[in-house]
CSV table of C-alpha atoms in Angstrom, one decimal:
chain,number,residue,atom,x,y,z
A,1,MET,CA,-38.7,57.1,145.7
A,2,LYS,CA,-40.6,56.0,142.7
A,3,LYS,CA,-40.6,52.4,143.9
A,4,SER,CA,-42.0,53.5,147.3
A,5,LEU,CA,-44.7,55.4,145.7
A,6,LEU,CA,-45.6,52.5,143.5
A,7,ALA,CA,-45.6,50.2,146.5
A,8,LEU,CA,-48.0,52.5,148.3
A,9,ALA,CA,-50.3,52.7,145.3
A,10,VAL,CA,-50.4,48.9,145.0
A,11,LEU,CA,-51.2,48.5,148.8
A,12,GLY,CA,-53.8,51.2,148.5
A,13,ALA,CA,-55.5,49.4,145.6
A,14,PHE,CA,-55.5,46.1,147.5
A,15,ALA,CA,-56.9,47.8,150.6
A,16,GLY,CA,-59.7,49.4,148.5
A,17,ALA,CA,-60.5,46.1,146.9
A,18,ALA,CA,-60.6,44.4,150.3
A,19,GLN,CA,-62.9,47.1,151.7
A,20,ALA,CA,-65.2,46.8,148.6
A,21,GLN,CA,-65.5,43.0,149.2
A,22,SER,CA,-66.8,43.4,152.8
A,23,SER,CA,-69.3,45.6,154.4
A,24,VAL,CA,-71.0,46.3,157.8
A,25,THR,CA,-74.4,47.9,158.1
A,26,ILE,CA,-75.9,49.6,161.1
A,27,TYR,CA,-79.7,49.6,161.1
A,28,GLY,CA,-82.6,49.9,163.5
A,29,ILE,CA,-86.3,50.6,164.2
A,30,VAL,CA,-87.8,53.0,166.8
A,31,ASP,CA,-91.5,52.3,167.2
A,32,THR,CA,-93.5,54.0,169.9
A,33,GLY,CA,-97.3,54.6,170.5
A,34,ILE,CA,-99.7,56.0,173.0
A,35,ALA,CA,-102.2,53.3,174.1
A,36,TYR,CA,-105.6,53.4,175.8
A,37,SER,CA,-107.0,50.1,177.2
A,38,SER,CA,-110.3,49.4,179.0
A,39,LYS,CA,-111.0,47.1,181.9
A,40,VAL,CA,-107.4,46.4,182.9
A,41,THR,CA,-106.8,44.8,186.3
A,42,GLY,CA,-104.8,46.5,189.1
A,43,ALA,CA,-106.9,49.5,189.6
A,44,PRO,CA,-106.6,51.1,193.1
A,45,GLY,CA,-109.0,49.4,195.5
A,46,GLY,CA,-109.2,46.3,193.3
A,47,GLY,CA,-111.2,45.6,190.2
A,48,THR,CA,-110.5,47.0,186.7
A,49,GLY,CA,-110.1,50.4,185.2
A,50,SER,CA,-109.0,52.3,182.1
A,51,LYS,CA,-105.3,52.6,181.5
A,52,PHE,CA,-103.2,55.0,179.4
A,53,GLY,CA,-99.6,54.5,178.6
A,54,VAL,CA,-96.7,54.9,176.2
A,55,ASN,CA,-95.7,51.6,174.6
A,56,SER,CA,-92.5,50.7,172.8
A,57,GLY,CA,-92.6,48.3,169.8
A,58,VAL,CA,-96.3,48.5,168.9
A,59,ILE,CA,-95.9,47.1,165.4
A,60,GLN,CA,-92.2,46.1,165.4
A,61,GLY,CA,-89.9,45.8,168.4
A,62,SER,CA,-87.6,48.7,168.7
A,63,ARG,CA,-84.0,47.6,167.9
A,64,ILE,CA,-80.5,48.4,166.8
A,65,GLY,CA,-78.6,45.9,164.7
A,66,PHE,CA,-75.3,45.2,162.9
A,67,LYS,CA,-75.0,43.0,159.9
A,68,GLY,CA,-72.1,42.3,157.7
A,69,VAL,CA,-70.9,40.3,154.7
A,70,GLU,CA,-67.4,39.4,153.5
A,71,ASP,CA,-66.8,38.1,150.0
A,72,LEU,CA,-64.6,35.0,150.4
A,73,GLY,CA,-64.5,34.3,146.6
A,74,GLY,CA,-66.0,31.6,144.5
A,75,GLY,CA,-69.5,32.8,145.3
A,76,LEU,CA,-69.0,32.1,149.0
A,77,SER,CA,-69.6,34.8,151.7
A,78,ALA,CA,-69.2,35.0,155.5
A,79,VAL,CA,-72.2,36.7,157.1
A,80,PHE,CA,-73.2,37.9,160.6
A,81,ASN,CA,-76.1,39.6,162.3
A,82,LEU,CA,-76.3,41.0,165.8
A,83,GLU,CA,-79.6,42.6,166.9
A,84,ALA,CA,-80.4,44.1,170.3
A,85,GLY,CA,-83.9,45.1,171.4
A,86,PHE,CA,-84.7,48.0,173.6
A,87,THR,CA,-87.8,49.7,175.1
A,88,ASN,CA,-87.5,53.3,174.0
A,89,ASP,CA,-90.3,54.4,176.3
A,90,ASP,CA,-88.0,54.0,179.2
A,91,GLY,CA,-84.6,53.4,177.6
A,92,GLY,CA,-84.2,49.8,178.9
A,93,LEU,CA,-83.1,46.6,177.2
A,94,GLN,CA,-85.9,44.5,175.9
A,95,GLY,CA,-86.3,41.4,178.0
A,96,SER,CA,-85.3,38.0,176.7
A,97,ASP,CA,-88.1,35.5,175.8
A,98,ASN,CA,-88.5,34.2,179.3
A,99,VAL,CA,-85.8,34.9,181.8
A,100,THR,CA,-84.0,38.2,182.0
A,101,SER,CA,-83.2,41.4,180.2
A,102,SER,CA,-79.5,40.9,180.5
A,103,ASN,CA,-79.2,39.4,177.0
A,104,LEU,CA,-77.7,42.2,174.9
A,105,PHE,CA,-78.2,40.7,171.4
A,106,ARG,CA,-81.4,38.8,172.4
A,107,ARG,CA,-83.2,39.5,169.1
A,108,LYS,CA,-80.5,37.9,167.0
A,109,SER,CA,-77.0,36.7,167.3
A,110,VAL,CA,-75.7,34.7,164.4
A,111,VAL,CA,-72.7,34.0,162.2
A,112,GLY,CA,-72.4,31.8,159.1
A,113,LEU,CA,-71.8,31.2,155.4
A,114,ALA,CA,-73.9,32.0,152.3
A,115,GLY,CA,-73.5,31.0,148.7
A,116,GLY,CA,-75.2,29.2,145.9
A,117,PHE,CA,-76.2,26.4,148.3
A,118,GLY,CA,-78.2,28.8,150.5
A,119,THR,CA,-77.4,30.2,153.9
A,120,VAL,CA,-76.2,28.4,157.1
A,121,LEU,CA,-76.4,30.4,160.4
A,122,LEU,CA,-75.3,29.5,163.9
A,123,GLY,CA,-76.4,31.1,167.1
A,124,ARG,CA,-79.7,32.6,168.6
A,125,GLN,CA,-82.4,33.1,165.9
A,126,THR,CA,-86.0,32.6,165.0
A,127,ASP,CA,-87.4,29.7,163.1
A,128,PHE,CA,-89.3,30.0,159.7
A,129,ALA,CA,-92.6,30.9,161.4
A,130,ASP,CA,-91.1,34.4,161.7
A,131,THR,CA,-90.5,34.5,158.0
A,132,ILE,CA,-93.9,33.4,156.8
A,133,SER,CA,-95.6,35.8,159.3
A,134,ALA,CA,-95.2,38.4,156.5
A,135,TYR,CA,-98.3,36.7,155.0
A,136,THR,CA,-100.4,37.3,158.2
A,137,SER,CA,-101.7,40.2,160.3
A,138,VAL,CA,-98.4,40.3,162.1
A,139,ASN,CA,-97.1,42.1,159.0
A,140,ASP,CA,-99.6,45.0,159.5
A,141,PHE,CA,-100.6,45.0,163.2
A,142,GLY,CA,-97.5,43.5,164.8
A,143,GLY,CA,-97.7,43.1,168.6
A,144,VAL,CA,-101.4,44.3,168.6
A,145,VAL,CA,-102.5,40.8,167.6
A,146,ASN,CA,-99.9,39.0,169.8
A,147,ASN,CA,-102.2,37.9,172.7
A,148,SER,CA,-105.0,36.4,170.6
A,149,GLY,CA,-102.7,33.6,169.5
A,150,SER,CA,-99.8,34.6,167.2
A,151,GLY,CA,-97.5,35.0,170.2
A,152,LEU,CA,-98.0,31.4,171.2
A,153,SER,CA,-98.0,30.1,167.6
A,154,ARG,CA,-94.5,31.6,167.1
A,155,LEU,CA,-95.6,33.9,164.2
A,156,GLN,CA,-94.5,36.9,166.3
A,157,GLY,CA,-91.0,35.5,166.2
A,158,VAL,CA,-89.6,33.3,169.0
A,159,ARG,CA,-85.9,32.7,169.3
A,160,THR,CA,-84.1,29.4,169.6
A,161,ASN,CA,-80.8,29.4,171.5
A,162,ASN,CA,-77.8,27.3,170.5
A,163,SER,CA,-79.2,26.6,167.0
A,164,ILE,CA,-78.1,25.9,163.5
A,165,ASN,CA,-80.4,27.1,160.7
A,166,TYR,CA,-80.3,26.3,156.9
A,167,THR,CA,-82.2,28.3,154.3
A,168,THR,CA,-82.2,27.4,150.6
A,169,THR,CA,-81.8,29.9,147.8
A,170,ASN,CA,-84.9,30.9,145.9
A,171,LEU,CA,-85.8,27.9,143.7
A,172,SER,CA,-88.3,29.1,141.2
A,173,GLY,CA,-90.3,30.8,143.9
A,174,PHE,CA,-89.8,28.2,146.6
A,175,THR,CA,-87.6,28.7,149.7
A,176,GLY,CA,-87.1,25.9,152.3
A,177,ASN,CA,-85.7,26.0,155.8
A,178,LEU,CA,-84.5,23.7,158.5
A,179,ILE,CA,-83.5,24.6,162.1
A,180,TYR,CA,-82.1,22.5,165.0
A,181,GLY,CA,-81.6,23.6,168.5
A,182,PHE,CA,-79.1,21.8,170.7
A,183,GLY,CA,-80.3,21.1,174.3
A,184,GLU,CA,-76.7,21.0,175.5
A,185,THR,CA,-77.4,18.6,178.3
A,186,ALA,CA,-74.8,16.0,179.2
A,187,GLY,CA,-76.0,12.4,178.8
A,188,LYS,CA,-79.4,13.3,177.3
A,189,THR,CA,-79.4,14.8,173.8
A,190,SER,CA,-83.2,15.3,173.8
A,191,ALA,CA,-83.3,17.5,176.9
A,192,GLY,CA,-84.1,21.0,175.7
A,193,GLN,CA,-83.8,20.0,172.1
A,194,SER,CA,-85.8,21.6,169.3
A,195,PHE,CA,-86.2,21.3,165.5
A,196,GLY,CA,-88.3,22.8,162.7
A,197,ILE,CA,-89.0,22.6,159.0
A,198,GLY,CA,-90.7,25.1,156.8
A,199,GLY,CA,-91.1,26.5,153.3
A,200,LYS,CA,-92.7,29.3,151.4
A,201,TYR,CA,-93.8,29.8,147.8
A,202,ASP,CA,-93.9,33.3,146.1
A,203,ASN,CA,-95.4,33.6,142.6
A,204,GLY,CA,-96.5,37.1,141.7
A,205,PRO,CA,-99.4,38.1,143.9
A,206,LEU,CA,-99.6,34.6,145.6
A,207,GLY,CA,-97.8,33.8,148.8
A,208,LEU,CA,-98.0,30.5,150.6
A,209,GLY,CA,-96.2,29.3,153.7
A,210,ILE,CA,-96.0,26.3,156.0
A,211,ASN,CA,-93.9,25.6,159.1
A,212,TYR,CA,-93.6,22.9,161.8
A,213,TYR,CA,-91.7,23.4,165.0
A,214,GLN,CA,-91.2,21.1,168.0
A,215,SER,CA,-89.4,21.6,171.3
A,216,LYS,CA,-88.7,19.2,174.2
A,217,ALA,CA,-88.6,19.7,177.9
A,218,GLY,CA,-85.3,20.7,179.5
A,219,ALA,CA,-83.9,20.2,182.9
A,220,THR,CA,-83.0,23.9,183.7
A,221,PRO,CA,-84.7,27.3,183.3
A,222,SER,CA,-82.2,28.2,180.6
A,223,ASP,CA,-83.9,25.6,178.3
A,224,VAL,CA,-87.1,27.5,178.6
A,225,SER,CA,-85.8,29.9,175.9
A,226,LEU,CA,-87.2,27.3,173.4
A,227,ILE,CA,-90.7,28.1,174.6
A,228,PRO,CA,-92.7,31.3,174.1
A,229,ILE,CA,-93.1,33.4,177.3
A,230,THR,CA,-96.9,32.9,177.2
A,231,ALA,CA,-96.4,29.1,177.4
A,232,VAL,CA,-94.3,29.3,180.5
A,233,GLY,CA,-97.1,30.7,182.2
A,234,ALA,CA,-97.9,32.3,184.3
A,235,THR,CA,-100.3,31.9,186.9
A,236,PRO,CA,-99.6,30.3,190.3
A,237,ALA,CA,-102.5,27.9,189.9
A,238,ALA,CA,-101.1,26.5,186.7
A,239,THR,CA,-98.5,23.7,186.8
A,240,ASN,CA,-96.1,23.9,183.8
A,241,VAL,CA,-93.6,21.1,183.5
A,242,TYR,CA,-91.3,22.3,180.7
A,243,THR,CA,-88.5,22.3,183.2
A,244,ASN,CA,-89.6,19.4,185.4
A,245,ALA,CA,-86.9,16.7,185.6
A,246,ALA,CA,-89.5,14.0,185.4
A,247,ASN,CA,-90.3,15.1,181.8
A,248,VAL,CA,-86.9,15.9,180.5
A,249,GLY,CA,-86.7,15.0,176.8
A,250,SER,CA,-90.5,14.7,176.4
A,251,SER,CA,-92.2,16.8,173.7
A,252,ALA,CA,-93.2,20.1,175.3
A,253,GLN,CA,-94.6,22.0,172.4
A,254,LYS,CA,-95.7,21.2,168.8
A,255,VAL,CA,-96.6,24.1,166.5
A,256,LEU,CA,-98.0,23.9,162.9
A,257,ASN,CA,-98.6,27.1,160.8
A,258,VAL,CA,-100.2,27.2,157.4
A,259,VAL,CA,-100.6,30.7,155.8
A,260,ALA,CA,-101.7,32.1,152.5
A,261,SER,CA,-101.9,35.6,151.0
A,262,TYR,CA,-103.0,37.1,147.7
A,263,GLN,CA,-102.7,40.6,146.2
A,264,PHE,CA,-105.7,41.8,144.3
A,265,GLY,CA,-104.6,45.1,142.9
A,266,PRO,CA,-104.5,47.5,145.8
A,267,ALA,CA,-106.0,44.9,148.2
A,268,ARG,CA,-104.1,42.1,150.0
A,269,VAL,CA,-106.3,39.4,151.5
A,270,TYR,CA,-104.9,36.6,153.7
A,271,ALA,CA,-105.9,33.7,155.8
A,272,ASN,CA,-104.1,31.3,158.1
A,273,TYR,CA,-104.4,28.5,160.6
A,274,SER,CA,-102.1,27.4,163.4
A,275,ARG,CA,-102.3,24.5,165.9
A,276,VAL,CA,-100.3,24.5,169.2
A,277,LYS,CA,-100.1,21.3,171.3
A,278,GLN,CA,-98.6,21.4,174.8
A,279,ASP,CA,-99.2,18.0,176.3
A,280,LEU,CA,-97.1,18.6,179.4
A,281,ASN,CA,-99.3,21.4,180.6
A,282,THR,CA,-101.5,20.5,183.6
A,283,ILE,CA,-103.8,22.6,185.8
A,284,GLY,CA,-104.7,21.6,189.4
A,285,THR,CA,-108.2,21.9,190.7
A,286,ALA,CA,-107.3,24.7,193.1
A,287,GLY,CA,-107.8,28.1,191.5
A,288,PHE,CA,-108.9,26.4,188.3
A,289,THR,CA,-110.8,29.3,186.9
A,290,SER,CA,-108.0,31.8,187.4
A,291,ALA,CA,-105.6,29.4,185.5
A,292,ARG,CA,-107.5,29.2,182.3
A,293,THR,CA,-105.0,31.1,180.2
A,294,LEU,CA,-104.0,30.5,176.6
A,295,GLY,CA,-100.4,29.8,177.6
A,296,ALA,CA,-101.6,27.1,180.0
A,297,SER,CA,-103.7,25.3,177.3
A,298,LYS,CA,-103.0,21.7,176.3
A,299,LYS,CA,-104.1,22.4,172.7
A,300,ALA,CA,-105.1,25.6,170.8
A,301,ASP,CA,-106.4,26.1,167.3
A,302,MET,CA,-106.1,29.6,165.8
A,303,TYR,CA,-107.8,31.0,162.7
A,304,GLU,CA,-107.3,34.3,161.0
A,305,VAL,CA,-108.6,36.3,158.0
A,306,GLY,CA,-107.6,39.8,157.1
A,307,THR,CA,-107.0,42.4,154.5
A,308,SER,CA,-105.0,45.6,153.8
A,309,TYR,CA,-106.1,48.1,151.2
A,310,ALA,CA,-103.9,50.8,149.7
A,311,LEU,CA,-106.0,53.9,149.2
A,312,SER,CA,-102.8,55.6,147.9
A,313,PRO,CA,-99.1,54.8,147.8
A,314,SER,CA,-98.8,56.3,151.2
A,315,LEU,CA,-102.0,55.2,153.0
A,316,LYS,CA,-103.2,51.7,153.9
A,317,LEU,CA,-106.4,50.6,155.6
A,318,LEU,CA,-106.1,47.4,157.7
A,319,ALA,CA,-108.5,44.9,159.1
A,320,ALA,CA,-108.1,41.4,160.7
A,321,VAL,CA,-110.2,38.9,162.7
A,322,ASP,CA,-108.4,36.4,164.9
A,323,HIS,CA,-110.2,33.5,166.6
A,324,THR,CA,-108.7,30.9,169.0
A,325,ARG,CA,-110.2,27.9,170.6
A,326,ALA,CA,-108.2,26.5,173.5
A,327,ASP,CA,-108.5,23.1,175.3
A,328,ILE,CA,-107.2,24.0,178.8
A,329,ASP,CA,-107.8,20.9,180.9
A,330,GLY,CA,-108.0,18.2,178.3
A,331,SER,CA,-111.7,17.5,179.0
A,332,GLY,CA,-112.8,18.9,175.7
A,333,THR,CA,-114.3,22.2,177.1
A,334,LYS,CA,-113.1,25.0,174.9
A,335,GLY,CA,-112.1,28.5,176.0
A,336,LYS,CA,-112.4,31.1,173.2
A,337,LEU,CA,-110.7,34.3,172.3
A,338,THR,CA,-111.9,36.5,169.4
A,339,GLN,CA,-110.1,39.7,168.4
A,340,ILE,CA,-111.3,42.2,165.8
A,341,SER,CA,-108.7,44.8,164.7
A,342,LEU,CA,-109.0,47.8,162.4
A,343,GLY,CA,-106.3,50.3,161.5
A,344,ALA,CA,-104.6,52.8,159.2
A,345,ASP,CA,-101.0,53.2,158.3
A,346,TYR,CA,-99.7,56.4,156.7
A,347,TRP,CA,-96.1,56.7,155.4
A,348,LEU,CA,-94.6,60.2,155.6
A,349,SER,CA,-91.5,58.8,153.8
A,350,LYS,CA,-89.9,55.5,153.0
A,351,ARG,CA,-88.6,55.3,156.5
A,352,THR,CA,-91.2,57.0,158.7
A,353,ASP,CA,-94.9,56.2,159.2
A,354,LEU,CA,-97.8,57.1,161.5
A,355,TYR,CA,-100.4,54.5,162.5
A,356,ALA,CA,-103.7,54.2,164.4
A,357,PHE,CA,-105.4,51.0,165.6
A,358,VAL,CA,-108.6,50.1,167.4
A,359,SER,CA,-108.9,46.5,168.6
A,360,ASN,CA,-111.5,44.6,170.6
A,361,MET,CA,-110.8,41.2,172.3
A,362,ARG,CA,-113.5,39.0,173.8
A,363,ALA,CA,-113.1,35.9,175.9
A,364,THR,CA,-115.4,33.0,176.7
A,365,ASP,CA,-114.7,30.4,179.4
A,366,MET,CA,-111.1,31.6,179.8
A,367,ILE,CA,-109.0,34.6,180.9
A,368,ASN,CA,-108.9,37.6,178.6
A,369,PRO,CA,-105.2,38.5,178.3
A,370,GLY,CA,-106.1,41.9,176.8
A,371,VAL,CA,-104.9,43.6,173.7
A,372,THR,CA,-102.4,45.7,175.5
A,373,GLY,CA,-101.9,47.1,179.0
A,374,GLY,CA,-102.8,44.0,180.8
A,375,SER,CA,-105.5,41.3,181.4
A,376,THR,CA,-109.1,42.0,182.2
A,377,GLY,CA,-108.9,39.3,184.9
A,378,SER,CA,-112.1,37.5,183.9
A,379,ASP,CA,-114.2,36.5,180.9
A,380,ALA,CA,-114.8,39.9,179.4
A,381,SER,CA,-114.3,42.3,176.6
A,382,GLN,CA,-111.4,44.8,176.3
A,383,THR,CA,-111.0,47.6,173.8
A,384,ALA,CA,-107.7,49.2,173.0
A,385,ILE,CA,-106.9,52.3,170.9
A,386,ILE,CA,-103.3,52.9,169.9
A,387,THR,CA,-101.7,55.6,167.8
A,388,GLY,CA,-98.0,56.0,167.2
A,389,ILE,CA,-95.0,56.6,165.0
A,390,ARG,CA,-92.3,54.2,163.6
A,391,HIS,CA,-89.0,55.2,162.1
A,392,LYS,CA,-86.5,52.9,160.4
A,393,PHE,CA,-82.9,53.7,159.9
């Protein structure tokens, strides 16, 4: 009897130790706002009109995730992260980058190893542009500034399927990253292939980041997951050849991001520049005007300056200016987008905040995609007002 009790005690101790060495965390974000947009196409009888709606994922995409770690000993750990996106305004799954909403863990689906060497992850994941976006307006305004350029420049977080990602440990403030996406096409390794390299430096109030990402044309629509949805574009008059067999293996998109941020007491100021080249984009002469979208451009240069100011530990005032110049047809004629955004973010607790934004986007010689709610359909100005609530758990 005593031996049995001793054996049970020993087994219980081992079980407790094993449990202490591994953990699984369930987490998530529910972010919903009420939005007003002016001059949105699709009004009854044609033309544009004002639009009101309830939007999911205003600042951050609503999501539920599972992440875990197991201590393997010797400083080595097994890690995983599964993250599903959803639209809580209608209860649906958030659509994948370009194709369908059937991907359950479309936001992230990775497993790997972590240790003194850094972290290696395999699966579907973002490149380092998503990490350094913390130094940009994406950190404060999220999806509100998506359409003026940060969606195309990958700062909003675009996923790469079938990828391997390596991130170093923090080396005196510096962190580096490499990512490689397998095209998985028999007989042609370069088809649908992608790769990226990035780094950031944190030193007290100073934050610097740089990232380069390149993807190549694939042979099937599934390869399009390497390209942002805005680049797959989206108008019948535009000819996009990311999945054209004649261009398989050719460079489809090249993206460079350079970002900087500095904290002056209660104020954070930041500036950044991105360039996106899409040499395979072509636009025919038919319907040329209606095809002048940012996603259909051959080259786009994006500039941003902004600030956030903490009036109190709970309340921040926000401002950002985004300007993009896009070469649509390769002739040198530039379409322009300018977005001015103002906002306030008030934290009721560490996990719940209320926000309010007003943003205006103007277009010249290209289609205005609109801040939210839809395009204006012509070179025009659109104003959006959004207020909402975000809860993290």
